[in-house]
PDB file of C-alpha atoms in Angstrom:
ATOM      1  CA  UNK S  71       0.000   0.000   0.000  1.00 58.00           C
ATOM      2  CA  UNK S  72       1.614   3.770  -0.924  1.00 66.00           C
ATOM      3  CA  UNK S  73       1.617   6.824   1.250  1.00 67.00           C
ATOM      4  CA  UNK S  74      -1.826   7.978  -0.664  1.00 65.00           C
ATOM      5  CA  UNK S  75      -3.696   4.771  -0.256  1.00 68.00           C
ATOM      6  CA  UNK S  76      -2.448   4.584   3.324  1.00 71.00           C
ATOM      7  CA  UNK S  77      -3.894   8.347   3.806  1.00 64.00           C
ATOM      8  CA  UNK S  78      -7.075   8.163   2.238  1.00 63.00           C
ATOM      9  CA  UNK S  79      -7.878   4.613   4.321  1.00 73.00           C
ATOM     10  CA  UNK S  80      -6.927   6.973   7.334  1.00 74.00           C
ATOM     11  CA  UNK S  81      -9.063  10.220   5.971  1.00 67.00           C
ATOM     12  CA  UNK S  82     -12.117   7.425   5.667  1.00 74.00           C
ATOM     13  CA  UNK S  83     -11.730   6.439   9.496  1.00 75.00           C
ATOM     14  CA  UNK S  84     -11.438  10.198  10.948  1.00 69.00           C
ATOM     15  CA  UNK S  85     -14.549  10.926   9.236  1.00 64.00           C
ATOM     16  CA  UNK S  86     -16.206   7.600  10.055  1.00 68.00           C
ATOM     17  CA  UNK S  87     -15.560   8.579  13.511  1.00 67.00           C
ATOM     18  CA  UNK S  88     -16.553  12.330  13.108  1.00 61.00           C
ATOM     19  CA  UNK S  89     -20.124  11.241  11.768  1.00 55.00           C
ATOM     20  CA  UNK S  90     -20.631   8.818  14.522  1.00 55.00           C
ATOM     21  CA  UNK S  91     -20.527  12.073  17.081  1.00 54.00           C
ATOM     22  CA  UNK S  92     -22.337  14.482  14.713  1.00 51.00           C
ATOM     23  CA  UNK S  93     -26.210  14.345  15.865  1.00 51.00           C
ATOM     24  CA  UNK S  94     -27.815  12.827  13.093  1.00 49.00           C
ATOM     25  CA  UNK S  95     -30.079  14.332  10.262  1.00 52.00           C
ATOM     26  CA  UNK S  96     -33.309  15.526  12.070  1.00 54.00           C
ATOM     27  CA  UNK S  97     -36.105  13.662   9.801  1.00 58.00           C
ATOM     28  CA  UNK S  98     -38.031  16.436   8.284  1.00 66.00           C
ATOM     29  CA  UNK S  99     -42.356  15.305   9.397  1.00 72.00           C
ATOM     30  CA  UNK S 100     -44.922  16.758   7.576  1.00 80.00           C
ATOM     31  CA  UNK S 101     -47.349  17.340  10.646  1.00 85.00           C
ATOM     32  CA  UNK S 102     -50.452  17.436   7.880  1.00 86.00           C
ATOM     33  CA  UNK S 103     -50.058  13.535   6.917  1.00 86.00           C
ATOM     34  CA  UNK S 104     -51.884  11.969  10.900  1.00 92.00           C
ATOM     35  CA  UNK S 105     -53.272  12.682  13.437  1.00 94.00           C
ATOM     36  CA  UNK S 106     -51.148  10.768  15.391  1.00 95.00           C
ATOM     37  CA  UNK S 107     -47.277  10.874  16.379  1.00 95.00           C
ATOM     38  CA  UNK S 108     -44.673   9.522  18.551  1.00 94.00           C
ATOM     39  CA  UNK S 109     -41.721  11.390  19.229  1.00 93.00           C
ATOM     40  CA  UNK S 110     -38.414   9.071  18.969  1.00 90.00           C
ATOM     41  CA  UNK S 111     -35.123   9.774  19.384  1.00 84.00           C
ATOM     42  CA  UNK S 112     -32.238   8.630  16.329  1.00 77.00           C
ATOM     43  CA  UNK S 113     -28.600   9.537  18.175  1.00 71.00           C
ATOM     44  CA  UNK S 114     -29.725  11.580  20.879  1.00 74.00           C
ATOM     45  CA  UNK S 115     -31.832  13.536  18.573  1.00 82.00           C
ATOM     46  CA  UNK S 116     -35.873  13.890  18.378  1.00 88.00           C
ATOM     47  CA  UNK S 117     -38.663  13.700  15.623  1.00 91.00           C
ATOM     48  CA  UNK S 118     -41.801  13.253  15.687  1.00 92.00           C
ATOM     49  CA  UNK S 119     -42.754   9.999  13.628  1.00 92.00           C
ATOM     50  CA  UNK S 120     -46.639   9.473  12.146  1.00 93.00           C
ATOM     51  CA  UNK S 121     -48.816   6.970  13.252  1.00 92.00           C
ATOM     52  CA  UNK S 122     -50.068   5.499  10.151  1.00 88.00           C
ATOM     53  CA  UNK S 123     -52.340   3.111  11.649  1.00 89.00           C
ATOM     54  CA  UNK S 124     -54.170   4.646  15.156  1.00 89.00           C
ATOM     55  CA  UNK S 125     -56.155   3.089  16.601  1.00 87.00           C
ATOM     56  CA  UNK S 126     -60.421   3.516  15.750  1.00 88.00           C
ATOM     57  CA  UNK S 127     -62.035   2.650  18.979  1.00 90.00           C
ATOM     58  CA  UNK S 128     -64.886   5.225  19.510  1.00 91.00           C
ATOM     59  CA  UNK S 129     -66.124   6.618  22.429  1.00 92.00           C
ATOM     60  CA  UNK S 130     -69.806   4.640  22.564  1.00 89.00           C
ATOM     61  CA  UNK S 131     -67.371   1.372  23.052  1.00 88.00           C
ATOM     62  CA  UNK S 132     -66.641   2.411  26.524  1.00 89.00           C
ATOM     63  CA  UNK S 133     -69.089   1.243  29.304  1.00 85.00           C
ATOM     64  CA  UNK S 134     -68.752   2.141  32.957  1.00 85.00           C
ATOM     65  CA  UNK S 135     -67.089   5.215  32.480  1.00 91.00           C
ATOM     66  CA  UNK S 136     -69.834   7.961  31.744  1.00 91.00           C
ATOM     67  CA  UNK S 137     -68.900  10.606  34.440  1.00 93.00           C
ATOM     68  CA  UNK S 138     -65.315  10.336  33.454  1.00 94.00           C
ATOM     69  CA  UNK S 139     -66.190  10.397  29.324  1.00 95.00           C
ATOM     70  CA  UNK S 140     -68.265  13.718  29.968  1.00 96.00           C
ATOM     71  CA  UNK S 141     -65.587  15.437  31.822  1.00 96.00           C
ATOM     72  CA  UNK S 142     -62.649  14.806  29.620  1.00 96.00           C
ATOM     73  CA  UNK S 143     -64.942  15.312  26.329  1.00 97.00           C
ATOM     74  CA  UNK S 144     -65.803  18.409  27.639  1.00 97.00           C
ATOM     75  CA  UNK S 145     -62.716  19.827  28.354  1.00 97.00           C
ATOM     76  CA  UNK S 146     -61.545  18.633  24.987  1.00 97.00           C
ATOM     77  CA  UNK S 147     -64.035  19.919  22.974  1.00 97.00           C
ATOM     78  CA  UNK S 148     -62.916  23.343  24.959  1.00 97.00           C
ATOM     79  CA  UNK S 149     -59.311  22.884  23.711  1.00 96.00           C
ATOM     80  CA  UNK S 150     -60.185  21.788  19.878  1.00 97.00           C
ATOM     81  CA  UNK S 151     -62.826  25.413  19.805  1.00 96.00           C
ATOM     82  CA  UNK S 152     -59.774  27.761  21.319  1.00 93.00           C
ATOM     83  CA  UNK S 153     -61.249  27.723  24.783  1.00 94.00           C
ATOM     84  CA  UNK S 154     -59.127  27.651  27.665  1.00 93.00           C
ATOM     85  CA  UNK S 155     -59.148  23.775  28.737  1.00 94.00           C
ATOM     86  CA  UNK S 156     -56.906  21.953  31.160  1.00 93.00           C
ATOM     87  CA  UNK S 157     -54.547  19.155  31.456  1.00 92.00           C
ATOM     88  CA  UNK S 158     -55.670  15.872  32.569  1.00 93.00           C
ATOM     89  CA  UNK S 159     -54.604  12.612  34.893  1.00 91.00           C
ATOM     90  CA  UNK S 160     -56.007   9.457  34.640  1.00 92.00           C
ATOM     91  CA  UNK S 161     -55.579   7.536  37.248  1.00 89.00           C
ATOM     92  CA  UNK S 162     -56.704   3.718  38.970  1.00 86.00           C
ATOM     93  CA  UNK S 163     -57.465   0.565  38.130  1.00 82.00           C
ATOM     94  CA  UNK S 164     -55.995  -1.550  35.151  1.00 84.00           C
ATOM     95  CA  UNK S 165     -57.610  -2.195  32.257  1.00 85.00           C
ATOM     96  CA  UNK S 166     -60.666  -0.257  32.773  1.00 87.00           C
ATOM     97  CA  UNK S 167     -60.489   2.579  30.101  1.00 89.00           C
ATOM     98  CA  UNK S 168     -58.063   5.459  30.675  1.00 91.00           C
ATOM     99  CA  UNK S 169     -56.035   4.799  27.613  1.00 92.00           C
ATOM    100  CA  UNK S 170     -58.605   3.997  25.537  1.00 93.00           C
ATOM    101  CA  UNK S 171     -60.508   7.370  26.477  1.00 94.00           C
ATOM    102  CA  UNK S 172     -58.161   9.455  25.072  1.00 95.00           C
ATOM    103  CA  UNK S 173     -57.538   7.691  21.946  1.00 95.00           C
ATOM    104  CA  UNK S 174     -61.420   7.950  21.272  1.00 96.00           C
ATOM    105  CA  UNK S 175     -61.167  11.626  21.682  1.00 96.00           C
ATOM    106  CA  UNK S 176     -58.620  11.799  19.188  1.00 96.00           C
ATOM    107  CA  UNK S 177     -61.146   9.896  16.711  1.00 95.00           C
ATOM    108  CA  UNK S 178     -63.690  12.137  17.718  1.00 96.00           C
ATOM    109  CA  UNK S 179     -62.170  15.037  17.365  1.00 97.00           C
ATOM    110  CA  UNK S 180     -59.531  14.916  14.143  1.00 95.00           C
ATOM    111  CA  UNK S 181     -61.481  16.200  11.819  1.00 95.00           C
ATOM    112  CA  UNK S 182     -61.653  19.525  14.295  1.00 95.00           C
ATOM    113  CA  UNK S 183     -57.858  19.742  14.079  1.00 95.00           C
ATOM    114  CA  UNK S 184     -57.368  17.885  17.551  1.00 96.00           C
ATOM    115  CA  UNK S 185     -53.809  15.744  17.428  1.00 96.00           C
ATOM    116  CA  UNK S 186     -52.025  13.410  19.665  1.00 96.00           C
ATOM    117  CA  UNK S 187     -47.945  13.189  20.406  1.00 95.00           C
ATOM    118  CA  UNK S 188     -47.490  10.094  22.162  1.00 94.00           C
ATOM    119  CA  UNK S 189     -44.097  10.218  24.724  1.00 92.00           C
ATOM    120  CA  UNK S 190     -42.871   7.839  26.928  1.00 88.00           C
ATOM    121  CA  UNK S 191     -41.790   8.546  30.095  1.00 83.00           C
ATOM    122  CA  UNK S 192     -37.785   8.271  29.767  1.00 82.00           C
ATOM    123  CA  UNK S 193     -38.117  10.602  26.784  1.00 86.00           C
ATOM    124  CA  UNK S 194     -40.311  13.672  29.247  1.00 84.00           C
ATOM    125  CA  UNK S 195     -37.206  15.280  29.088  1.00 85.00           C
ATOM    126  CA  UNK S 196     -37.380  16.709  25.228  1.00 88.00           C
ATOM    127  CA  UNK S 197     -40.883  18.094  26.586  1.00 86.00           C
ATOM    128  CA  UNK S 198     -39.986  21.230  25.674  1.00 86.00           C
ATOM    129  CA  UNK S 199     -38.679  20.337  22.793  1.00 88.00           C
ATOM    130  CA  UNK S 200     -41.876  18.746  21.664  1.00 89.00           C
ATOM    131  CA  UNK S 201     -43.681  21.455  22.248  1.00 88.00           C
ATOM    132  CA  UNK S 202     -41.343  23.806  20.455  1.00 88.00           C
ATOM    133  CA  UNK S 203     -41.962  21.804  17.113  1.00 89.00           C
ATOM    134  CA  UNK S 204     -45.764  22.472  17.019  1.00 90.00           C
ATOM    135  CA  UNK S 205     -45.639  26.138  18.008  1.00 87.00           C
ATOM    136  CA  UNK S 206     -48.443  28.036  16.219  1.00 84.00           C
ATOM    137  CA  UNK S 207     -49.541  25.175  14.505  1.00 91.00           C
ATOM    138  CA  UNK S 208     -53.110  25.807  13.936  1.00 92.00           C
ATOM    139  CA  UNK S 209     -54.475  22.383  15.020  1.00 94.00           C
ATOM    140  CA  UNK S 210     -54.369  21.646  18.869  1.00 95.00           C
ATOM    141  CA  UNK S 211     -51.918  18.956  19.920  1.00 96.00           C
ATOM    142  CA  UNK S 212     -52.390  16.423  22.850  1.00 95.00           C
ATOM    143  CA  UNK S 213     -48.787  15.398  24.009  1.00 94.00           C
ATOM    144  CA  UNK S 214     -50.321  11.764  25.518  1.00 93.00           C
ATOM    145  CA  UNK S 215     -48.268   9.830  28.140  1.00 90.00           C
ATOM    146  CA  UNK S 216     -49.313   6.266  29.252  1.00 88.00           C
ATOM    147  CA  UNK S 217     -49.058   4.751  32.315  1.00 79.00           C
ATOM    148  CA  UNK S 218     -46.825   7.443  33.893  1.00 79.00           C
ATOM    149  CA  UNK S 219     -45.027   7.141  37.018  1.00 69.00           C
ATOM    150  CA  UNK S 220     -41.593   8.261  38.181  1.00 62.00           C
ATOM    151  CA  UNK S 221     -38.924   7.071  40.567  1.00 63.00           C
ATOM    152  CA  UNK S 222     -36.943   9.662  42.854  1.00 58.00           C
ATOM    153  CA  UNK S 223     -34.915  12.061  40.982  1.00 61.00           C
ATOM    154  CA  UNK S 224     -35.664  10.905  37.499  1.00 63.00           C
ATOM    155  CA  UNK S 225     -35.217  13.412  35.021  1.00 64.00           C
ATOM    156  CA  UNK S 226     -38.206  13.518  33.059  1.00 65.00           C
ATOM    157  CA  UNK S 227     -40.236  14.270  36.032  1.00 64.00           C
ATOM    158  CA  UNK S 228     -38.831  17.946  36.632  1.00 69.00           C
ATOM    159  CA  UNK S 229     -39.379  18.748  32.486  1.00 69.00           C
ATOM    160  CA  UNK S 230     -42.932  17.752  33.237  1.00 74.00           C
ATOM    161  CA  UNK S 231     -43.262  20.090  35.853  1.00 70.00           C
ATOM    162  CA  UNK S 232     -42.316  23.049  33.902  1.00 68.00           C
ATOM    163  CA  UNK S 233     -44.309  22.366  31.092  1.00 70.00           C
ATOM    164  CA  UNK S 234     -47.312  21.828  33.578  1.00 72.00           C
ATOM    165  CA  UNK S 235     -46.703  24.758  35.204  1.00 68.00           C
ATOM    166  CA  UNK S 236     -44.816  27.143  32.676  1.00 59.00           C
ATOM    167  CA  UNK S 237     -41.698  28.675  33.146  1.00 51.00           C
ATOM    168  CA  UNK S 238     -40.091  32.315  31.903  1.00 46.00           C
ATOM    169  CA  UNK S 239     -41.816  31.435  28.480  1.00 52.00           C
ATOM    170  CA  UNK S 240     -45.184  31.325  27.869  1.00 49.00           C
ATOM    171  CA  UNK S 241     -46.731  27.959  27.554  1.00 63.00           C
ATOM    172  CA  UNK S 242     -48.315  27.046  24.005  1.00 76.00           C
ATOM    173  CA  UNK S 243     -51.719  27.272  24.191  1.00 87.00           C
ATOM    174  CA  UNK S 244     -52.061  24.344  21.103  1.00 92.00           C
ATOM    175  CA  UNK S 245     -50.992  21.882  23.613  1.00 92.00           C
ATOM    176  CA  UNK S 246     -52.304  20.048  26.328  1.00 93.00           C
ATOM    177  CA  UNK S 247     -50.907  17.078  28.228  1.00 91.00           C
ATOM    178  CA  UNK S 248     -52.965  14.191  29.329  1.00 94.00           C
ATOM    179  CA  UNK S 249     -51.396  11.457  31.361  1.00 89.00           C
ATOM    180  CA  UNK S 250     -52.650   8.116  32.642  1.00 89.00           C
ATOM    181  CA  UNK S 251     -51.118   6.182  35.485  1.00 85.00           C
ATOM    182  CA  UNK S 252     -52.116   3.864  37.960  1.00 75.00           C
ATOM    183  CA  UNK S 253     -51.202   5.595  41.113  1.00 64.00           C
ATOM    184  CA  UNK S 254     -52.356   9.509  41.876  1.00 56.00           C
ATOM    185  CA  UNK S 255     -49.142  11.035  43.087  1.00 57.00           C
ATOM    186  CA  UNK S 256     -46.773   9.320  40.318  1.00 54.00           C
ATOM    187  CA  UNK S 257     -44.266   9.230  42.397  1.00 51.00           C
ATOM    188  CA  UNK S 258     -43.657   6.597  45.558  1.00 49.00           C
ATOM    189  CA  UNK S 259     -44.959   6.940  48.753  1.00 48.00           C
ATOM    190  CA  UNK S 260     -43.621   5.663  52.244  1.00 45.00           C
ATOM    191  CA  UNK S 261     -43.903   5.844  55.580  1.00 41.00           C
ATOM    192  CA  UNK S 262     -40.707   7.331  56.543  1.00 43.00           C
ATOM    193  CA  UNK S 263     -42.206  10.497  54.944  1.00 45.00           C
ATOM    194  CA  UNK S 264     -44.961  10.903  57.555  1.00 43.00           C
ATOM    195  CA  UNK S 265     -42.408  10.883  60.205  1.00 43.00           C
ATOM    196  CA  UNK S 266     -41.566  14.859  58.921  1.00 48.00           C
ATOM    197  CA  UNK S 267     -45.418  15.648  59.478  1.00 50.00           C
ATOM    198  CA  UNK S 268     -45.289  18.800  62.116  1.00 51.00           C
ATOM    199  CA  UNK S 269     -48.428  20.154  64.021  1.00 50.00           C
ATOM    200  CA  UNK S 270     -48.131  24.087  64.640  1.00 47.00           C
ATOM    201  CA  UNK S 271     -50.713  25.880  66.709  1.00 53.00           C
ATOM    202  CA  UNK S 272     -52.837  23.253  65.970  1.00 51.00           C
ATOM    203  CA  UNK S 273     -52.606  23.087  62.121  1.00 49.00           C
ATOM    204  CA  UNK S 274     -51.325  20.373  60.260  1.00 47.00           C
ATOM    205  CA  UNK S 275     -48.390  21.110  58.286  1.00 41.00           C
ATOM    206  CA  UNK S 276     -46.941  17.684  55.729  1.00 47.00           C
ATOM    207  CA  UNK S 277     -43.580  17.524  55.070  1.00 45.00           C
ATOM    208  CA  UNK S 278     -41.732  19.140  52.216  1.00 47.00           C
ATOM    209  CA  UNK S 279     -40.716  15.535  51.047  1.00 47.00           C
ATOM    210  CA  UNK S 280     -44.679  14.630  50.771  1.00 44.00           C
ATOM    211  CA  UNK S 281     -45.363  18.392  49.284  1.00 50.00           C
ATOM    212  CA  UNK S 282     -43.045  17.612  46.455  1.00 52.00           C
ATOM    213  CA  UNK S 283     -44.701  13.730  45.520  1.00 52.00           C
ATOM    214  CA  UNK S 284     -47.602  15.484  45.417  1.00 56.00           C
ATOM    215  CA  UNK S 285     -47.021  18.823  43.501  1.00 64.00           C
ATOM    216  CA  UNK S 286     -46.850  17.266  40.311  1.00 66.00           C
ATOM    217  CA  UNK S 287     -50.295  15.526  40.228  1.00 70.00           C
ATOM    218  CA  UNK S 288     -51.709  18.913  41.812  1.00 75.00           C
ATOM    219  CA  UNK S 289     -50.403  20.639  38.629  1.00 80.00           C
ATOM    220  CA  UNK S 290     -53.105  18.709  36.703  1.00 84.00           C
ATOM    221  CA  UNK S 291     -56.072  20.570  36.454  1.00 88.00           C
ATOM    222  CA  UNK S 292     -58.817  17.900  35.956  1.00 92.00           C
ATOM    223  CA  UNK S 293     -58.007  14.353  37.600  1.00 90.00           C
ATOM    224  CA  UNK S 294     -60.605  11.492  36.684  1.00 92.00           C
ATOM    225  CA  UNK S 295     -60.173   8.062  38.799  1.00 89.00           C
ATOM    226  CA  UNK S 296     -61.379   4.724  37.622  1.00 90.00           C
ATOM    227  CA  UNK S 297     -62.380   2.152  39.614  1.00 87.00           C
ATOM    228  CA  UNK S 298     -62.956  -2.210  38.810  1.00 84.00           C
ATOM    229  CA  UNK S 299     -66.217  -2.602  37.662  1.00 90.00           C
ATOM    230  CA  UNK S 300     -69.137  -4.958  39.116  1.00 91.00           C
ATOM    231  CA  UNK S 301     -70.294  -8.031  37.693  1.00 93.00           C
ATOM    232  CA  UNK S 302     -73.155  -6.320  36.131  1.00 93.00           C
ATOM    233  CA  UNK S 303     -70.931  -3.316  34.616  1.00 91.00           C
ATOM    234  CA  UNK S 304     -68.445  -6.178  33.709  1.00 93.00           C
ATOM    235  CA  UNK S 305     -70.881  -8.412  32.149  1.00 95.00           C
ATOM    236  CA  UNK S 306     -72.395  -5.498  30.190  1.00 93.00           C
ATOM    237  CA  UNK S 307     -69.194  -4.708  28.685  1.00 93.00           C
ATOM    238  CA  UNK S 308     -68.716  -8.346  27.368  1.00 95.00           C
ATOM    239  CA  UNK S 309     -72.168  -8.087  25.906  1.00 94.00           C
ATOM    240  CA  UNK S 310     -71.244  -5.314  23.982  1.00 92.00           C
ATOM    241  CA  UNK S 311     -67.543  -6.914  22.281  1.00 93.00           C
ATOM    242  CA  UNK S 312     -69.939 -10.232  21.910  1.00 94.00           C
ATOM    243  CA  UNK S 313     -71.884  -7.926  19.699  1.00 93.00           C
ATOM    244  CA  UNK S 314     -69.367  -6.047  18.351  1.00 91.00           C
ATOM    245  CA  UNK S 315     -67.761  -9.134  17.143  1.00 92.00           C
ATOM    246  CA  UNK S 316     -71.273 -10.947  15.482  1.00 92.00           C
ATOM    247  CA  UNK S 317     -72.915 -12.420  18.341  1.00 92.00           C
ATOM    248  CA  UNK S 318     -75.788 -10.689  19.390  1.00 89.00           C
ATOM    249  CA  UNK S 319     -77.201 -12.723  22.011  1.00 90.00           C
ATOM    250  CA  UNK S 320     -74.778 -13.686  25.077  1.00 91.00           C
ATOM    251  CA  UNK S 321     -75.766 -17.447  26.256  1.00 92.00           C
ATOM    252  CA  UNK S 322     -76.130 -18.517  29.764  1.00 94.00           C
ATOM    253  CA  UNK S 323     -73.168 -20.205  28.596  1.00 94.00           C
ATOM    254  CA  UNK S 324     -71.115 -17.708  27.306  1.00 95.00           C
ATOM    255  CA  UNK S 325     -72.005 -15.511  31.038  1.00 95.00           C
ATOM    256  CA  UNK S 326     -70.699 -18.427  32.619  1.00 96.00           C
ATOM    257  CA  UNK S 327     -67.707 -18.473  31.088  1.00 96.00           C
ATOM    258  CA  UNK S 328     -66.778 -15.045  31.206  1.00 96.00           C
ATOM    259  CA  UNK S 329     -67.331 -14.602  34.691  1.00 96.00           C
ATOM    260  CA  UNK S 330     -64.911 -17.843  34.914  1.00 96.00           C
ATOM    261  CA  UNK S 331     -62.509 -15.561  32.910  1.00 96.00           C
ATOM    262  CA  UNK S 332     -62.714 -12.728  35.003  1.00 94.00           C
ATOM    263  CA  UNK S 333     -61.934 -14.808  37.551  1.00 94.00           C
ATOM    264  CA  UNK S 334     -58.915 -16.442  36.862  1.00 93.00           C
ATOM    265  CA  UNK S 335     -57.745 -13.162  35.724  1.00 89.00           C
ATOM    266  CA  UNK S 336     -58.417 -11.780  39.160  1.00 88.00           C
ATOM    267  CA  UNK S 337     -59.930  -8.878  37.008  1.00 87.00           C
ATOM    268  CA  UNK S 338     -63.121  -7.367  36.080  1.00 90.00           C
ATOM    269  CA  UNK S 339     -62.247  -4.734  34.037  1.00 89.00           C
ATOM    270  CA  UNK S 340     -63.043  -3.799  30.051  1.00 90.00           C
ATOM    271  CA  UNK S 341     -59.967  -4.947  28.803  1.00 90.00           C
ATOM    272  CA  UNK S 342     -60.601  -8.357  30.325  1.00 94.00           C
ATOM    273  CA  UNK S 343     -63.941  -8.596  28.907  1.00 94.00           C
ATOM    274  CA  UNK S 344     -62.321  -7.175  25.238  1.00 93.00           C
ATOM    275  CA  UNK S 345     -60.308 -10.077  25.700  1.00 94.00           C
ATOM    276  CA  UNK S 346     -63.208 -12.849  26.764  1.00 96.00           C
ATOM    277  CA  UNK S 347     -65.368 -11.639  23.743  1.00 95.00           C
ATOM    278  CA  UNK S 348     -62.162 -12.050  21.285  1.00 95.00           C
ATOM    279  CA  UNK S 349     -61.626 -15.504  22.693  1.00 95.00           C
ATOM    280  CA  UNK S 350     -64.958 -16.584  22.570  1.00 94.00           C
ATOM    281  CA  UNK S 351     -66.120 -15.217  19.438  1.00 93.00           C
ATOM    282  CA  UNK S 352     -62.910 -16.913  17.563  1.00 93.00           C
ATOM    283  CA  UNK S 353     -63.656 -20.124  19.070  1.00 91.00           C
ATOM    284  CA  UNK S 354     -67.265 -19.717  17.848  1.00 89.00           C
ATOM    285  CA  UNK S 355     -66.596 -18.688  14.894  1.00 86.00           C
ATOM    286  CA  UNK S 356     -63.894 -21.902  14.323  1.00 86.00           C
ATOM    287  CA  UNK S 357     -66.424 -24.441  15.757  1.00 77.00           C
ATOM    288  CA  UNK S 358     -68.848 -23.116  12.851  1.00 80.00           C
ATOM    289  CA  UNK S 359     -66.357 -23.545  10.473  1.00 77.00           C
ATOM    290  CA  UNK S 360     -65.101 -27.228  10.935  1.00 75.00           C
ATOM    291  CA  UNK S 361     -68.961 -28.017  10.704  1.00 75.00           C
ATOM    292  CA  UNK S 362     -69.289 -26.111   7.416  1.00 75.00           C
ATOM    293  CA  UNK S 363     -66.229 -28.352   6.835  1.00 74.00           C
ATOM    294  CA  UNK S 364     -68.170 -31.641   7.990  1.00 70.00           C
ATOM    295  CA  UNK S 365     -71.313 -31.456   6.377  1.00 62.00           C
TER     296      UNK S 365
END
């Protein structure tokens, strides 16, 4: 090999080596082809990538949840018109709606302009960043977190704070945040924090450390809770995914056998009876078809 080869081969690996630090090309998102985004990170840098298949469950497929489907329809219907509207937590039990309510809303209310960003929790931090990306956009953006929850001192948590709460810049009013989790404060809770708990003149006064876990869900302004549903409520919501799924009639057999499913899932909640009704409407529909096959 001559001096040349031997320096270009070495001229390749510097800039091999240079391009691996660079932050990569920021991928250029037309914000007018979905309604529905994720923002992901490519070498440390963001984008917001479309969701070309979101999902289409409306809001009339949600049972047992008709106080909380008012409020947060309400308030989004405020936000889509312009109105002042607030950010939302969803909080409690498994399974029993809170991420499928604000996906509905999103089918309900696209063709207003209404949008949804869906983050995940390590990536809170680019928050501002986010939000930066759809200023003065004329539709109105939901930045949607699931199943949120933070450990002590993670990052993310303090970026959500300032967006919640605004800091020397003006918050965007095109963008809301709403948030589900299954625990109201989001952050953990012991005992040892009670121990700070002073009494002065009478009045109760909490410790700083259990002021801070729960400042954050405070700087929510509408919280919804969900709770398990009954056997009735449960039952009611299988009926519905039986139909939904071509059988209109639920047996004394098929109530049977999703209360046995319930159950053994130590759950009565709508996901567990989405999940019955799939089961049992498959093995229906199979048992039909190796008699078709028979006859």
């Amino acid at each position: 090999m001559n001096k040349l080869d031997l320096f270009y081969n070495r001229l390749d690996e510097l800039l091999s080596r240079i391009e691996a630090v660079l932050p990569a090309q920021q991928p250029n998102t037309d914000l007018d082809a979905a309604i529905a985004f994720r923002w992901r990170k490519q070498a440390n840098t963001g984008y917001l990538q479309p969701v070309t298949h979101p999902h289409n469950i409306v809001l009339d497929a949600l049972y047992g949840i008709d106080q909380q489907k008012q409020l947060i329809d309400q308030n989004t219907y405020q936000f889509v018109l312009g109105y002042p509207a607030n950010n939302v937590l969803l909080t409690g039990a498994r399974g029993t709606g809170k991420s499928s309510l604000v996906k509905a809303l999103l089918n309900k209310y696209a063709n207003k302009g209404l949008r949804l960003i869906e983050v995940e929790k390590h990536d809170l931090i680019d928050l501002h960043d986010i939000v930066e990306r759809v200023f003065q956009r004329p539709e109105r953006f939901i930045v949607y977190c699931d199943d949120l929850s933070f450990e002590s001192d993670e990052p993310g948590y303090k970026a959500l704070k300032v967006v919640l709460d605004g800091s020397i810049e003006m918050a965007s009013d095109n963008v809301l945040i709403y948030a589900t989790s299954n625990r109201r404060h989001l952050l953990p809770e012991a005992m040892r924090d009670n121990l700070e708990t002073r009494h002065v003149d009478g009045d109760i006064h909490p410790s700083e450390t259990i002021e801070e876990r729960i400042s954050l869900s405070e700087r929510f302004g509408i919280w919804l809770s969900f709770y398990s549903f009954d056997q009735a409520q449960y039952l009611e919501i299988v009926r519905y995914w039986l139909a939904f799924y071509g059988i209109k009639k639920m047996t004394v057999s098929a109530r049977e056998e999703a209360l046995r499913w319930a159950l053994t899932r130590g759950s009565r909640s709508g996901r567990v009876a989405w999940q019955f009704a799939r089961d049992w409407a498959g093995k229906r529909k199979l048992h039909q078809l190796s008699q078709n096959n028979s006859m």
